[in-house]
Coordinates of C-alpha atoms in Angstrom, one line a residue:
M1 CA 98.2 82.6 115.0
Q2 CA 98.0 86.3 115.9
L3 CA 94.2 85.9 117.5
D4 CA 94.9 82.9 119.3
M5 CA 97.9 84.7 121.1
G6 CA 95.3 87.9 122.2
F7 CA 93.0 85.0 124.1
E8 CA 96.5 83.3 125.5
I9 CA 97.4 86.7 126.9
L10 CA 93.8 87.3 127.8
A11 CA 93.6 84.2 130.0
S12 CA 96.2 85.0 131.1
V13 CA 95.8 87.9 132.8
R14 CA 91.9 86.3 134.0
G15 CA 93.6 83.3 135.3
V16 CA 91.3 81.2 133.9
S17 CA 91.6 78.8 130.5
V18 CA 91.6 79.8 126.8
E19 CA 88.3 78.2 126.0
D20 CA 86.6 80.3 128.7
V21 CA 87.0 83.6 127.2
Y22 CA 86.5 82.9 123.9
K23 CA 83.5 81.3 125.4
L24 CA 82.6 85.1 125.8
V25 CA 83.1 86.4 122.2
D26 CA 79.5 86.9 120.4
A27 CA 81.2 88.0 117.0
H28 CA 83.9 88.8 115.2
M29 CA 85.1 92.1 113.3
T30 CA 87.1 91.8 110.4
D31 CA 87.8 93.4 107.4
S32 CA 85.8 92.1 104.2
T33 CA 88.6 89.7 102.5
E34 CA 88.5 86.6 100.9
H35 CA 91.0 85.1 102.9
N36 CA 89.1 86.7 106.8
K37 CA 85.9 84.8 106.2
G38 CA 85.7 81.4 108.0
F39 CA 88.4 81.4 110.4
S40 CA 85.9 81.6 113.7
K41 CA 85.2 78.4 112.8
L42 CA 88.6 77.0 113.3
L43 CA 89.2 78.9 116.5
A44 CA 86.1 76.5 117.4
Q45 CA 87.3 73.7 116.4
M46 CA 90.6 74.7 118.1
Y47 CA 88.8 75.5 121.2
N48 CA 86.3 72.8 120.9
L49 CA 82.8 74.5 121.0
E50 CA 80.1 73.4 120.1
T51 CA 79.0 77.2 118.2
P52 CA 81.6 79.0 116.7
A53 CA 81.6 82.7 116.8
G54 CA 79.9 85.3 114.4
Q55 CA 81.4 87.2 111.9
I56 CA 80.6 90.7 111.4
F57 CA 82.3 92.6 108.0
C58 CA 83.7 96.3 108.6
G59 CA 81.8 97.8 105.3
T60 CA 84.2 100.8 104.9
H61 CA 86.8 98.9 102.6
T62 CA 83.7 98.6 99.7
T63 CA 84.6 102.6 98.6
L64 CA 88.4 100.5 97.9
G65 CA 86.2 98.5 96.1
F66 CA 84.7 101.7 94.1
S67 CA 87.6 103.0 93.2
S68 CA 89.2 99.7 91.9
A69 CA 85.5 99.5 90.0
M70 CA 86.3 102.8 88.2
N71 CA 89.7 101.9 86.9
K72 CA 88.5 98.9 85.6
V73 CA 85.8 100.2 83.5
M74 CA 88.6 102.9 82.3
R75 CA 90.7 100.3 81.5
L76 CA 88.1 98.4 79.0
V77 CA 87.3 102.0 77.8
E78 CA 91.7 102.7 76.6
A79 CA 91.4 99.8 75.5
D80 CA 88.8 100.0 72.8
M81 CA 90.4 104.0 72.1
K82 CA 94.2 101.6 71.4
M83 CA 95.7 103.2 74.1
E84 CA 98.9 101.4 73.6
Q85 CA 99.6 103.1 70.9
L86 CA 99.3 106.2 71.8
L87 CA 101.3 104.6 75.1
Q88 CA 104.5 104.4 72.2
S89 CA 104.4 107.8 71.0
F90 CA 105.0 109.3 74.8
M91 CA 109.0 110.6 74.8
V92 CA 109.0 108.8 77.7
D93 CA 108.0 105.4 78.4
L94 CA 105.1 104.6 80.5
D95 CA 104.3 101.4 82.6
V96 CA 101.1 100.7 83.6
D97 CA 101.7 98.8 87.2
S98 CA 98.5 96.9 87.6
K99 CA 96.4 95.1 85.2
N100 CA 93.7 96.4 87.0
A101 CA 95.0 100.4 86.4
S102 CA 94.3 102.7 83.7
V103 CA 96.5 105.7 81.5
A104 CA 94.1 107.9 83.2
G105 CA 93.8 106.5 86.9
Q106 CA 97.9 106.4 87.0
A107 CA 97.4 109.9 85.0
L108 CA 95.6 111.4 87.7
D109 CA 98.1 109.9 90.5
M110 CA 101.6 111.1 89.1
C111 CA 100.3 114.6 88.1
L112 CA 99.1 114.9 91.8
K113 CA 102.1 113.2 93.0
L114 CA 104.2 115.7 91.6
V115 CA 103.5 118.1 93.7
A116 CA 102.0 116.3 96.3
P117 CA 103.1 117.3 100.1
E118 CA 103.3 114.4 101.6
Y119 CA 105.9 114.0 99.3
A120 CA 107.7 117.0 99.8
H121 CA 111.4 116.0 101.1
K122 CA 111.8 114.1 97.5
P123 CA 114.7 116.3 95.3
W124 CA 112.2 115.0 92.4
N125 CA 108.8 116.6 93.9
G126 CA 108.2 120.2 93.6
Y127 CA 104.7 120.4 96.5
R128 CA 106.9 124.1 97.7
E129 CA 107.8 126.0 94.2
F130 CA 103.9 124.8 93.4
L131 CA 102.2 126.1 97.0
L132 CA 104.3 129.5 96.7
F133 CA 103.2 129.8 92.8
L134 CA 99.6 129.7 94.3
E135 CA 100.9 132.8 97.3
Q136 CA 102.0 134.7 94.5
R137 CA 98.3 134.1 92.4
Q138 CA 96.8 134.3 95.7
V139 CA 95.2 130.6 94.6
F140 CA 93.9 128.8 97.9
S141 CA 95.4 125.3 97.7
V142 CA 93.3 122.1 97.8
L143 CA 95.8 120.4 97.9
F144 CA 96.0 116.7 100.8
S145 CA 97.9 114.0 101.6
Y146 CA 96.6 110.5 99.9
K147 CA 97.5 108.6 103.7
D148 CA 94.8 111.0 105.5
S149 CA 92.3 110.3 102.9
R150 CA 92.3 106.1 102.3
F151 CA 89.1 106.2 101.9
G152 CA 87.4 107.6 98.7
C153 CA 91.1 109.3 97.8
L154 CA 90.7 109.1 93.8
S155 CA 87.4 111.1 93.5
R156 CA 89.0 113.3 95.9
A157 CA 91.7 113.6 94.2
A158 CA 90.1 113.9 90.8
A159 CA 88.6 116.9 91.9
V160 CA 91.4 118.6 93.4
L161 CA 92.8 117.9 90.1
I162 CA 90.3 119.9 87.9
Y163 CA 90.6 122.7 90.1
H164 CA 94.3 122.7 89.9
F165 CA 94.7 121.9 86.4
G166 CA 95.2 125.2 84.8
H167 CA 97.4 126.2 87.6
L168 CA 99.6 122.9 86.9
T169 CA 99.9 123.4 83.1
E170 CA 101.1 127.1 84.1
F171 CA 103.9 126.1 86.8
L172 CA 104.8 123.5 84.4
S173 CA 105.7 126.2 81.4
Q174 CA 107.0 128.7 83.4
N175 CA 109.4 125.6 85.0
P176 CA 110.8 124.3 81.7
R177 CA 114.1 123.3 84.3
I178 CA 111.9 120.8 86.5
N179 CA 112.2 118.4 83.7
N180 CA 112.6 115.0 85.6
R181 CA 111.0 111.9 84.4
L182 CA 108.0 112.4 86.6
A183 CA 107.8 116.0 85.2
C184 CA 108.0 114.7 81.7
L185 CA 105.1 112.4 81.6
V186 CA 103.1 115.0 84.1
R187 CA 103.2 117.5 80.6
E188 CA 102.0 114.2 78.2
V189 CA 99.4 112.7 80.1
M190 CA 97.8 116.6 80.4
E191 CA 97.3 117.2 76.8
L192 CA 95.4 114.0 76.8
P193 CA 92.2 115.1 75.5
Y194 CA 90.0 112.7 77.4
L195 CA 91.6 112.8 80.7
K196 CA 88.7 115.8 82.0
V197 CA 86.2 113.3 81.2
V198 CA 87.4 110.9 83.4
L199 CA 88.3 113.5 86.2
V200 CA 84.7 114.8 86.3
V201 CA 83.2 111.5 86.4
F202 CA 85.7 110.3 88.9
A203 CA 84.6 113.5 91.1
C204 CA 80.9 113.5 91.0
L205 CA 80.9 109.5 91.8
G206 CA 83.3 110.9 94.9
V207 CA 80.3 113.1 95.7
H208 CA 77.0 111.4 94.7
L209 CA 77.8 107.8 96.3
V210 CA 81.5 107.2 97.7
E211 CA 81.4 110.3 100.0
P212 CA 77.5 109.3 101.4
F213 CA 78.1 105.6 101.3
Y214 CA 81.2 106.1 103.4
A215 CA 80.1 108.9 105.9
R216 CA 76.7 106.9 106.4
T217 CA 78.8 103.6 107.1
I218 CA 80.9 105.1 109.7
E219 CA 78.1 107.8 111.4
K220 CA 78.5 107.0 115.0
D221 CA 75.0 105.5 115.5
A222 CA 74.2 103.4 112.3
T223 CA 72.7 99.9 113.3
H224 CA 72.9 96.9 111.0
T225 CA 69.0 97.2 110.1
Q226 CA 69.3 100.5 108.8
L227 CA 72.7 99.8 107.1
R228 CA 70.9 97.2 104.7
E229 CA 67.6 99.6 104.0
F230 CA 70.6 102.5 103.0
Y231 CA 72.3 99.7 100.6
K232 CA 69.8 98.4 99.1
G233 CA 68.3 101.8 98.6
L234 CA 72.0 102.8 97.3
H235 CA 71.7 100.0 94.8
T236 CA 68.5 100.7 93.3
G237 CA 69.5 104.1 92.5
L238 CA 72.9 102.5 90.5
G239 CA 70.5 101.3 88.2
E240 CA 69.0 104.4 87.2
P241 CA 70.3 106.5 84.6
I242 CA 71.7 109.9 85.9
S243 CA 69.9 113.1 86.1
D244 CA 70.1 116.5 84.3
N245 CA 71.7 117.7 87.1
Y246 CA 73.6 115.4 88.1
T247 CA 77.1 117.9 87.7
M248 CA 75.4 120.7 89.5
F249 CA 75.5 118.8 92.7
T250 CA 72.4 121.0 94.3
T251 CA 70.1 117.7 95.3
P252 CA 71.1 114.1 95.9
E253 CA 71.7 112.1 93.0
Y254 CA 70.1 108.7 94.6
P255 CA 67.0 109.4 96.4
V256 CA 68.0 107.4 99.1
V257 CA 71.1 110.1 100.4
S258 CA 68.9 112.4 102.5
D259 CA 69.6 116.2 101.5
K260 CA 71.4 116.4 105.5
L261 CA 73.5 113.3 104.3
F262 CA 74.1 115.5 101.3
S263 CA 75.1 118.2 102.5
S264 CA 77.4 116.9 105.1
V265 CA 79.4 115.2 102.9
K266 CA 80.2 117.6 100.2
T267 CA 83.4 119.1 101.7
Y268 CA 86.0 119.3 98.5
T269 CA 84.7 123.2 99.3
E270 CA 82.5 125.3 96.9
E271 CA 85.9 126.2 94.6
V272 CA 86.3 122.8 93.6
L273 CA 82.8 121.9 93.3
N274 CA 82.1 124.4 91.0
S275 CA 85.3 124.4 88.7
V276 CA 84.2 120.3 88.4
S277 CA 80.6 121.8 87.3
D278 CA 82.7 124.2 85.0
V279 CA 84.6 121.6 83.2
A280 CA 81.7 118.7 83.4
A281 CA 79.3 121.8 80.6
E282 CA 82.4 121.6 78.6
H283 CA 82.0 117.8 78.2
L284 CA 78.6 116.8 79.1
D285 CA 77.4 114.3 76.5
E286 CA 80.7 112.3 77.4
V287 CA 80.7 112.9 81.2
K288 CA 76.7 111.3 80.9
K289 CA 78.0 108.2 79.3
L290 CA 80.9 107.2 80.6
T291 CA 79.2 107.6 83.8
D292 CA 76.1 105.2 83.2
L293 CA 78.5 102.6 82.0
M294 CA 80.2 102.8 84.7
Q295 CA 77.0 102.7 87.3
P296 CA 75.8 98.8 86.8
H297 CA 79.4 98.1 87.1
L298 CA 79.8 100.0 90.4
Q299 CA 76.0 98.1 91.4
T300 CA 77.9 95.2 90.9
V301 CA 80.7 95.8 93.4
Q302 CA 78.5 96.9 96.4
A303 CA 76.3 94.0 96.0
R304 CA 79.2 91.6 95.8
Q305 CA 81.0 93.2 98.4
R306 CA 77.8 93.3 101.1
R307 CA 75.7 90.0 100.0
D308 CA 76.2 89.8 104.3
Y309 CA 73.1 92.4 104.1
G310 CA 71.6 90.5 101.0
I311 CA 71.4 93.5 98.5
D312 CA 70.7 91.8 95.4
E313 CA 70.4 87.6 96.3
E314 CA 69.4 86.7 92.7
T315 CA 72.8 87.2 91.8
F316 CA 75.1 87.3 94.4
P317 CA 73.5 84.7 97.2
M318 CA 74.0 85.5 100.7
D319 CA 76.5 85.1 102.9
Y320 CA 77.3 85.4 106.9
P321 CA 74.0 87.1 106.5
V322 CA 74.3 90.1 109.5
S323 CA 71.2 89.5 111.5
E324 CA 72.6 86.1 112.7
Q325 CA 76.1 86.9 113.2
A326 CA 75.2 88.1 117.0
S327 CA 72.8 87.7 119.8
N328 CA 71.6 91.6 119.2
I329 CA 72.9 92.6 115.9
D330 CA 72.0 96.6 116.2
D331 CA 73.8 96.3 119.3
T332 CA 76.4 95.7 117.7
P333 CA 79.8 97.9 116.1
V334 CA 78.9 98.3 111.8
H335 CA 82.8 99.2 111.5
N336 CA 86.1 98.7 112.8
I337 CA 86.0 102.1 113.9
G338 CA 82.9 101.2 116.3
M339 CA 84.4 97.9 117.4
E340 CA 87.4 100.2 118.6
R341 CA 85.1 102.4 120.0
Q342 CA 83.7 100.0 122.5
C343 CA 86.5 98.6 123.4
G344 CA 87.8 102.5 124.5
K345 CA 84.5 102.3 126.3
V346 CA 85.6 99.3 128.5
D347 CA 89.0 100.8 129.1
Y348 CA 86.7 104.0 130.5
R349 CA 84.6 101.6 132.6
L350 CA 87.3 99.8 133.9
K351 CA 88.8 102.6 135.1
K352 CA 86.3 104.5 136.3
L353 CA 85.1 101.2 138.6
G354 CA 87.9 100.0 138.8
T355 CA 86.8 96.4 139.0
L356 CA 90.3 95.4 136.9
N357 CA 90.4 91.7 138.8
A358 CA 93.8 90.6 136.9
V359 CA 96.7 88.7 138.3
S360 CA 99.2 92.5 137.4
R361 CA 96.5 94.6 139.1
S362 CA 98.7 95.6 142.2
I363 CA 101.8 95.5 140.3
I364 CA 100.2 97.9 137.7
L365 CA 98.2 99.8 141.4
Q366 CA 102.5 100.3 142.7
K367 CA 103.5 101.7 139.5
S368 CA 101.3 104.5 139.0
Q369 CA 101.1 105.3 143.1
E370 CA 104.7 105.9 142.3
L371 CA 104.6 107.7 138.8
R372 CA 101.6 110.4 140.7
D373 CA 104.4 110.8 143.4
G374 CA 106.9 112.0 141.2
Q375 CA 104.6 114.5 139.1
I376 CA 104.0 117.5 139.1
P377 CA 100.3 118.2 140.9
S378 CA 98.8 120.6 138.1
F379 CA 99.3 121.0 134.7
R380 CA 100.2 124.8 134.4
G381 CA 103.6 124.1 135.6
F382 CA 104.1 123.1 131.9
K383 CA 102.9 126.6 130.5
A384 CA 106.2 127.8 130.0
A385 CA 107.6 124.8 128.7
A386 CA 104.6 124.9 125.9
Q387 CA 105.2 128.4 125.6
A388 CA 109.0 128.0 124.9
K389 CA 108.1 125.1 122.8
R390 CA 105.5 127.0 120.2
E391 CA 107.8 129.7 120.1
V392 CA 110.8 127.6 118.5
E393 CA 108.2 125.9 116.1
L394 CA 107.0 129.6 114.7
N395 CA 110.7 130.7 114.2
W396 CA 111.6 127.6 112.8
S397 CA 108.7 127.7 110.3
K398 CA 110.0 131.8 109.7
L399 CA 112.9 130.6 108.9
M400 CA 112.6 128.0 106.3
K401 CA 110.2 129.9 104.9
A402 CA 112.9 132.6 104.4
K403 CA 115.2 130.0 103.4
F404 CA 113.1 128.7 100.7
E405 CA 112.0 131.6 99.1
S406 CA 115.6 132.6 99.2
G407 CA 116.1 129.6 97.6
A408 CA 114.0 130.1 95.1
D409 CA 115.4 133.1 93.8
Q410 CA 118.6 131.5 92.9
K411 CA 116.8 128.9 91.2
Q412 CA 115.1 131.4 88.9
E413 CA 118.5 133.3 88.5
M414 CA 120.0 129.9 87.5
A415 CA 117.6 129.8 84.9
Q416 CA 117.9 133.0 83.5
R417 CA 121.2 131.7 83.1
K418 CA 120.3 129.0 81.3
E419 CA 117.4 130.6 79.2
R420 CA 120.3 132.6 77.9
K421 CA 122.7 129.9 77.1
R422 CA 119.8 128.6 75.2
L423 CA 118.6 131.4 73.4
D424 CA 122.4 131.6 72.2
M425 CA 122.2 128.6 70.5
L426 CA 119.0 129.4 69.0
D427 CA 120.7 132.5 67.5
T428 CA 123.7 130.5 66.0
L429 CA 121.0 127.6 64.9
K430 CA 119.3 130.1 63.2
S431 CA 122.0 132.1 61.4
R432 CA 122.4 128.4 59.4
G433 CA 119.0 128.3 58.4
G434 CA 118.5 126.0 62.0
P435 CA 116.3 125.0 64.1
F436 CA 115.1 121.7 62.7
T437 CA 111.9 121.1 63.7
D438 CA 111.5 117.7 61.0
S439 CA 113.2 114.2 61.2
G440 CA 113.2 114.6 56.4
E441 CA 115.7 118.0 57.6
V442 CA 117.8 115.9 59.1
E443 CA 118.3 113.0 56.6
K444 CA 118.6 115.9 53.9
F445 CA 121.1 117.9 56.2
L446 CA 123.1 114.5 56.3
V447 CA 123.2 113.6 52.4
D448 CA 123.6 117.1 51.3
E449 CA 127.3 116.6 49.7
S450 CA 128.6 120.1 49.4
L451 CA 129.1 120.2 53.1
N452 CA 132.2 118.1 54.6
N453 CA 131.7 115.8 57.8
N454 CA 133.2 118.6 59.9
A455 CA 131.0 120.8 59.1
K456 CA 127.7 118.6 59.5
L457 CA 129.2 117.5 62.9
Q458 CA 129.9 120.8 64.6
R459 CA 125.7 121.1 63.2
M460 CA 124.2 118.4 64.6
K461 CA 125.7 118.6 68.1
L462 CA 124.8 121.8 68.3
E463 CA 121.7 120.4 67.3
V464 CA 121.1 118.2 69.9
Q465 CA 122.3 120.0 72.6
F466 CA 119.4 123.0 71.6
A467 CA 116.8 120.1 72.1
R468 CA 118.3 118.8 74.8
E469 CA 118.3 122.6 76.9
S470 CA 115.1 123.4 75.4
T471 CA 113.1 119.9 75.9
T472 CA 110.2 119.2 78.7
L473 CA 109.2 115.9 77.5
L474 CA 112.1 114.5 78.3
P475 CA 114.7 114.9 81.4
K476 CA 118.3 116.5 80.3
V477 CA 120.1 113.2 81.1
D478 CA 117.7 110.9 79.0
P479 CA 120.8 108.8 77.1
I480 CA 118.8 110.1 73.5
F481 CA 121.0 113.4 74.2
R482 CA 124.4 112.1 75.1
I483 CA 127.5 113.4 73.6
Q484 CA 129.8 110.8 73.6
V485 CA 129.6 106.9 73.2
T486 CA 131.3 104.4 74.9
L487 CA 133.6 102.1 73.5
P488 CA 134.2 98.3 74.1
S489 CA 137.2 98.6 75.9
G490 CA 136.5 101.5 78.0
K491 CA 137.6 103.9 75.7
R492 CA 134.9 107.2 75.2
R493 CA 134.7 109.1 71.9
I494 CA 132.3 111.9 70.1
K495 CA 129.5 111.1 68.4
T496 CA 130.0 111.0 64.8
A497 CA 127.4 113.2 62.4
Q498 CA 125.2 110.1 61.4
E499 CA 125.2 109.2 65.2
F500 CA 123.7 112.8 66.0
G501 CA 120.9 112.6 63.7
D502 CA 120.0 109.5 64.4
A503 CA 119.3 110.6 67.5
L504 CA 117.6 114.0 66.6
M505 CA 115.4 112.0 64.5
A506 CA 114.3 109.8 66.9
Y507 CA 113.3 112.7 69.2
L508 CA 112.1 115.1 66.5
G509 CA 110.0 111.9 65.3
K510 CA 108.3 111.0 68.7
R511 CA 107.4 114.6 69.4
R512 CA 105.6 114.9 66.3
T513 CA 102.9 112.4 67.1
E514 CA 99.6 114.5 67.5
H515 CA 97.5 112.9 71.0
T516 CA 94.3 110.9 70.8
G517 CA 91.6 113.7 70.2
I518 CA 88.4 114.0 72.5
C519 CA 86.4 112.0 69.4
K520 CA 88.3 108.6 70.1
I521 CA 86.4 108.7 73.5
Q522 CA 84.0 109.6 72.3
E523 CA 83.3 106.7 69.2
S524 CA 84.5 103.8 72.0
L525 CA 81.7 105.3 74.5
E526 CA 79.1 104.4 71.7
R527 CA 80.4 100.9 70.7
L528 CA 80.6 100.3 74.7
R529 CA 77.1 101.4 75.7
K530 CA 75.5 99.5 72.3
M531 CA 77.6 96.5 73.3
R532 CA 75.9 96.6 76.6
C533 CA 72.5 96.9 75.3
Y534 CA 72.4 94.3 73.4
L535 CA 74.5 91.8 75.9
R536 CA 71.3 93.6 77.9
L537 CA 68.8 92.2 75.5
T538 CA 70.2 88.7 74.5
S539 CA 70.2 87.5 78.2
S540 CA 66.4 89.1 78.7
S541 CA 66.0 86.6 75.8
F542 CA 67.5 84.1 76.8
S543 CA 66.1 84.0 80.5
M544 CA 62.0 84.3 78.7
S545 CA 63.4 81.3 76.6
M546 CA 64.0 79.5 80.0

C-alpha cells in the first residue's frame, strides 16, 4: 500500500516505529470516490490501533459530478428526440464514446478540440489558423486549455463556444480545404438547431452554480461549518424554478451565493456573458425548461456526494459525518489544496526553526553547506543570462509568427489552385447538364440507353471527382470517392459507371437528409416535464397513503 510506504519512510527518518507515527494522525483527506472510503479502518487494523483516524473528503470533485449530471440529462432528452436516427444521416460516423455522454456534450468537445491550443501540434488541429483569422478581424480569443481548467471546464467551454460560434462557422466556410474527419463532424454538429440551447444551459449553470460552488469550496478561510450551511442553501435553491433574469447574470440566482462571491467568480469576461445572454434571449422558453429539468438531478448529485455534511438526510443518510472526523473540525482543511498548503506551512516552520530532528539531518546540512559554498552570493549575477534567455525567446516567437504567416500565404495559394480546378470541373459538368444534385438524377442517367458505357463512365468519374473536391462534409480520402477498386488478386482496376453511380447516390442521399429542427427538443422537453410532474404527484400520493 502506497500510504503504508509513506509511514514507513517517516518512521525511518524519525527513528521510531510506524505505529507511533500513525498514532499522531488525526484525519485523512482524500477524494470522495467509493474506493477511498474505509481505508483508515484498514490501517488501524494493520497497526493494531483501537480508534481509527477520521476521513474527510475533498469537495472540489463535486463539480465534476455536476458536469456528468448535465450530460446524463441531455442523454435522456436526446434519447426521447430519437437522436440515433439523426446520427445515421451524418456523412461521417459519430461514435458517442460513453454511456453517460450526450451528442451535444461531444459536439462541444469536438468543436473546441478542432481549434484548441493544447492540440496545436497535431496535424488535424487549426488553432494557429483560427487565431490568425481572429486577429485579422480584431476579435479577442477566449480559447483555453482544458488541462488548466479541470473543474467546471464543461460550462466554461460552452460559454466560449457560444462566443466563437459565428467565428468558427465563418472560418470553416472560408477554409473548405480543412476537411479532415474532425472538421467534417464539426460542420455537421454545428448545424444542429438545439445545440445552442444546450450550450446556453451549460454556461448558465456554470456561472450560477459550478463556479460559486468551486470558489466557496477552495476559499482559503472556509471552514466545514460554513460549507455545511452553504451547501444546504445551494441544495434548497436548486429545488426552486429559475428566475426571469437568470440569463442576464446581473444578480446571483441562489440566495446563499453572496453578491461578492458572485461577482468574483464571473471569470468568463463580459463579452462572453453578453453572447450567452443574447443567444438565450432567442430560445428563452427552451432554456428555462431544460434548466428546470436539470436542477433536480444536480440537487441529487450534491446531496449524494456531500452526504458527509448531511444535506438531505432523508434521501441520503449521513455517511462519515464531517463533524466527527477530527478533534477540531473547523481547524481542519476542507479540500486537498488546503491540506497541501498545511504541509507547506510545516515545511516552512521546520526550515525557520531548524528543528528537523531526523537521522539524515547532518547529511542534509552538509550537502546544503557544499551547495552554498559553490553559489554566487547574489542573484544579480544571473541578470545577463536571464536577459539573454528573454531575448532568445522573443526572437523565436517573432520568427515562428513570421514563418506561420508565410505558411498561411502558401496554403492560401494552394487553396486558390484547388478552387480553380474545382471551377473548371464545374464548367465541364454544366456543359453536360450537371452536376447531379439528387440520387434520382444519377439513377435516371445510368439507365439512359442513348449513351454508351464509355460516355457514362467518363461522366460519372468526373461527377465523383467534383463531389470529392467540393465536399466539406467528408474527408477527401473517404472510400466513397475512390476511383479504383482492388481485386482479390491484388491488381487494381478503375470503377465501372454503375459503381461510380452507386457511390454518388449514397453520397447525395445522405447529404439531402435534413437535421432535427428546434421543435423536436421543444416536444421532448414538454413530454419529459409532464412525465416528471406525474412521477412527483404519484410519489406524493403514495407517501400520503402510507
